Short mmCIF file of C-alpha atoms in Angstrom, two decimals:
data_model
loop_
_atom_site.label_atom_id
_atom_site.label_comp_id
_atom_site.label_asym_id
_atom_site.label_seq_id
_atom_site.Cartn_x
_atom_site.Cartn_y
_atom_site.Cartn_z
CA MET A 17 169.78 33.18 73.14
CA ARG A 18 169.14 33.23 69.58
CA PHE A 19 166.41 31.42 67.72
CA VAL A 20 166.61 30.19 64.01
CA LEU A 21 163.61 30.82 61.88
CA THR A 22 161.98 27.65 59.70
CA SER A 23 160.16 28.70 56.64
CA LEU A 24 158.18 26.43 54.50
CA GLY A 25 156.28 29.00 52.43
CA THR A 26 152.94 28.18 54.00
CA LYS A 27 150.70 31.20 54.12
CA PRO A 28 149.15 32.28 56.20
CA ALA A 29 151.26 30.87 59.21
CA PRO A 30 150.94 30.68 62.06
CA GLU A 31 147.14 29.80 62.37
CA VAL A 32 145.29 29.32 65.48
CA ALA A 33 143.76 25.67 65.77
CA VAL A 34 140.02 25.18 65.82
CA PHE A 35 140.42 23.38 69.22
CA SER A 36 142.44 26.36 70.94
CA SER A 37 140.95 28.59 73.49
CA ARG A 38 140.62 32.10 72.77
CA GLY A 39 140.33 35.27 74.98
CA PRO A 40 138.43 37.32 76.41
CA ASP A 41 136.33 34.44 77.73
CA PRO A 42 132.92 34.94 75.89
CA ILE A 43 131.04 34.18 79.14
CA ASN A 44 133.18 36.27 81.31
CA PRO A 45 135.12 38.98 79.37
CA ALA A 46 137.25 39.96 82.57
CA ILE A 47 139.04 36.62 82.13
CA LEU A 48 141.78 37.22 79.58
CA LYS A 49 143.14 33.67 79.15
CA PRO A 50 145.03 32.16 77.53
CA ASP A 51 148.30 33.90 78.24
CA VAL A 52 149.98 32.22 75.28
CA ILE A 53 149.37 29.66 72.72
CA ALA A 54 151.67 27.47 70.96
CA PRO A 55 151.95 24.95 68.23
CA GLY A 56 149.62 21.90 68.85
CA VAL A 57 148.48 20.63 65.37
CA ASP A 58 150.25 17.36 63.94
CA VAL A 59 153.21 17.47 66.43
CA LEU A 60 155.35 14.36 65.98
CA ALA A 61 155.12 12.77 69.46
CA ALA A 62 156.27 9.66 71.26
CA VAL A 63 153.70 7.01 71.70
CA PRO A 64 153.43 3.68 73.04
CA PRO A 65 155.04 1.25 70.58
CA PHE A 66 151.90 -0.83 70.12
CA THR A 67 150.58 1.94 67.72
CA LYS A 68 150.07 0.77 64.32
CA ILE A 69 150.23 2.81 61.09
CA LYS A 70 149.29 1.68 57.79
CA VAL A 71 151.72 2.55 55.01
CA GLY A 72 150.51 1.11 51.61
CA ASP A 73 149.81 -2.76 52.31
CA TYR A 74 151.99 -2.67 55.29
CA GLU A 75 150.91 -2.33 58.98
CA LEU A 76 153.95 -0.86 60.97
CA VAL A 77 154.78 -0.45 64.60
CA THR A 78 156.32 2.88 65.51
CA ASP A 79 157.10 4.89 68.72
CA TYR A 80 156.06 8.04 66.97
CA ALA A 81 152.92 9.39 65.66
CA PHE A 82 151.27 12.80 64.67
CA LYS A 83 149.09 14.24 67.31
CA SER A 84 147.10 17.32 67.96
CA GLY A 85 145.78 19.07 71.19
CA THR A 86 146.68 21.30 73.95
CA SER A 87 148.71 18.57 75.50
CA LEU A 88 150.93 18.80 72.50
CA ALA A 89 151.40 22.66 72.65
CA ALA A 90 152.12 22.65 76.61
CA PRO A 91 155.69 20.95 76.02
CA HIS A 92 156.47 23.91 73.50
CA VAL A 93 155.80 26.60 76.14
CA SER A 94 157.41 24.85 79.05
CA GLY A 95 160.41 24.04 76.98
CA VAL A 96 160.91 27.59 75.97
CA ALA A 97 160.42 28.69 79.68
CA ALA A 98 163.07 26.04 80.57
CA LEU A 99 165.42 27.55 78.02
CA LEU A 100 164.72 31.27 79.45
CA LYS A 101 165.37 29.79 83.12
CA ALA A 102 168.83 28.40 81.90
CA VAL A 103 169.84 31.47 80.31
CA HIS A 104 168.54 33.75 83.20
CA PRO A 105 168.54 31.44 86.45
CA ASP A 106 167.75 34.51 88.77
CA TRP A 107 164.30 35.17 86.81
CA SER A 108 161.23 34.45 88.78
CA PRO A 109 158.26 32.44 87.48
CA ALA A 110 156.33 35.74 87.03
CA ALA A 111 159.36 37.41 84.97
CA ILE A 112 159.48 34.23 82.69
CA ARG A 113 155.86 34.49 82.25
CA SER A 114 156.07 38.13 81.37
CA ALA A 115 158.87 37.35 78.90
CA LEU A 116 156.86 34.90 77.13
CA MET A 117 153.84 37.06 76.93
CA THR A 118 155.51 40.14 75.90
CA THR A 119 157.51 38.75 73.06
CA ALA A 120 154.83 36.51 71.59
CA TYR A 121 153.97 36.84 68.10
CA THR A 122 150.51 38.40 67.25
CA ILE A 123 151.08 38.73 63.50
CA ASN A 124 151.21 36.05 60.94
CA ASN A 125 153.62 35.91 58.03
CA ASN A 126 151.23 37.86 55.84
CA GLY A 127 151.52 40.70 58.33
CA THR A 128 147.93 40.56 59.38
CA THR A 129 146.52 39.35 62.90
CA LEU A 130 146.89 35.65 63.55
CA THR A 131 143.87 33.80 61.93
CA ASN A 132 141.91 30.53 62.46
CA GLN A 133 142.75 27.51 61.00
CA PHE A 134 140.76 25.98 58.36
CA TYR A 135 137.47 27.92 58.24
CA VAL A 136 135.93 31.43 58.74
CA VAL A 137 132.36 32.06 59.98
CA VAL A 138 130.94 34.23 57.15
CA GLY A 139 127.66 34.92 58.86
CA SER A 140 125.32 34.04 61.55
CA ARG A 141 121.65 34.57 62.15
CA VAL A 142 119.24 33.87 65.08
CA GLU A 143 115.47 33.63 64.52
CA PRO A 144 113.46 34.89 65.97
CA THR A 145 115.63 37.88 67.00
CA THR A 146 113.58 38.54 70.05
CA LEU A 147 111.99 36.05 72.65
CA THR A 148 109.54 37.36 75.31
CA PHE A 149 108.93 35.29 78.17
CA THR A 150 105.34 35.87 80.08
CA LYS A 151 105.77 33.46 82.83
CA LYS A 152 108.24 31.65 84.97
CA TYR A 153 109.70 28.35 83.47
CA GLN A 154 108.41 29.25 80.18
CA LYS A 155 110.09 27.49 77.41
CA LEU A 156 110.42 29.17 74.03
CA SER A 157 112.82 28.14 71.19
CA PHE A 158 115.10 29.81 68.62
CA THR A 159 117.20 28.76 65.54
CA VAL A 160 120.67 29.58 64.84
CA SER A 161 122.15 29.45 61.44
CA VAL A 162 125.66 29.71 60.54
CA GLU A 163 127.41 29.93 57.24
CA ILE A 164 131.02 28.83 57.19
CA ASP A 165 133.54 29.35 54.39
CA GLY A 166 136.38 26.67 54.06
CA ILE A 167 136.88 23.32 55.30
CA ALA A 168 135.12 23.19 58.73
CA PRO A 169 135.85 20.76 61.55
CA PRO A 170 133.00 18.24 62.44
CA GLU A 171 132.15 20.52 65.64
CA THR A 172 133.15 24.02 66.59
CA TYR A 173 132.38 25.99 69.66
CA GLY A 174 131.18 29.53 70.00
CA TYR A 175 128.63 31.68 72.05
CA LEU A 176 125.40 33.57 71.78
CA LYS A 177 125.20 37.04 73.51
CA TRP A 178 122.05 38.79 74.09
CA ILE A 179 120.58 41.60 76.19
CA ASP A 180 118.06 40.59 78.89
CA GLN A 181 115.26 42.70 80.16
CA ARG A 182 117.43 44.46 82.73
CA ASN A 183 119.84 45.55 79.80
CA ARG A 184 122.62 43.03 80.98
CA THR A 185 124.71 41.30 78.48
CA ILE A 186 124.25 37.69 78.71
CA SER A 187 126.59 35.02 77.23
CA SER A 188 125.86 31.32 76.67
CA PRO A 189 128.28 28.77 75.01
CA ILE A 190 127.00 26.89 71.89
CA VAL A 191 128.25 23.91 70.02
CA VAL A 192 128.10 23.86 66.12
CA LEU A 193 127.77 20.27 64.57
CA ILE A 194 128.58 20.26 60.85
CA SER A 195 126.85 17.57 59.10
#
């Protein structure tokens, strides 16, 4: 099997979409998913024909539209898996998975590790830096400040990590809303 490269001069490419999962899992670092990521941004996809698009002064009906999401990335991976199975019909699903994982790119066309699309978190700050609870069910609050460089999506996801009184690392998911 031989793949042909398409190059449009975009650098860096590829980039990881803002909505993509990343591993290891921030809550449970023993979970290293996802195994493979694939293109899922602005994929030209078949849609129900009642979708209207506006071009200039005209509203047109089309069978195709640009869509984004993990449901658009999945067909890329399953298509490559189907091609591998066609070339190697004796391979098990585990062998195909291994082939995908061990030959996937981890470097972009700038020669560096794959980067996130659109934005970079430049810095973050949590105030106060320490919360001390003195009784059960006590409520205390904190503020998280995030500095972002670039064009940020309306929301992004992350996690806070802290050390509890027993010296255990605790993680909690957070959502950052950009206004």
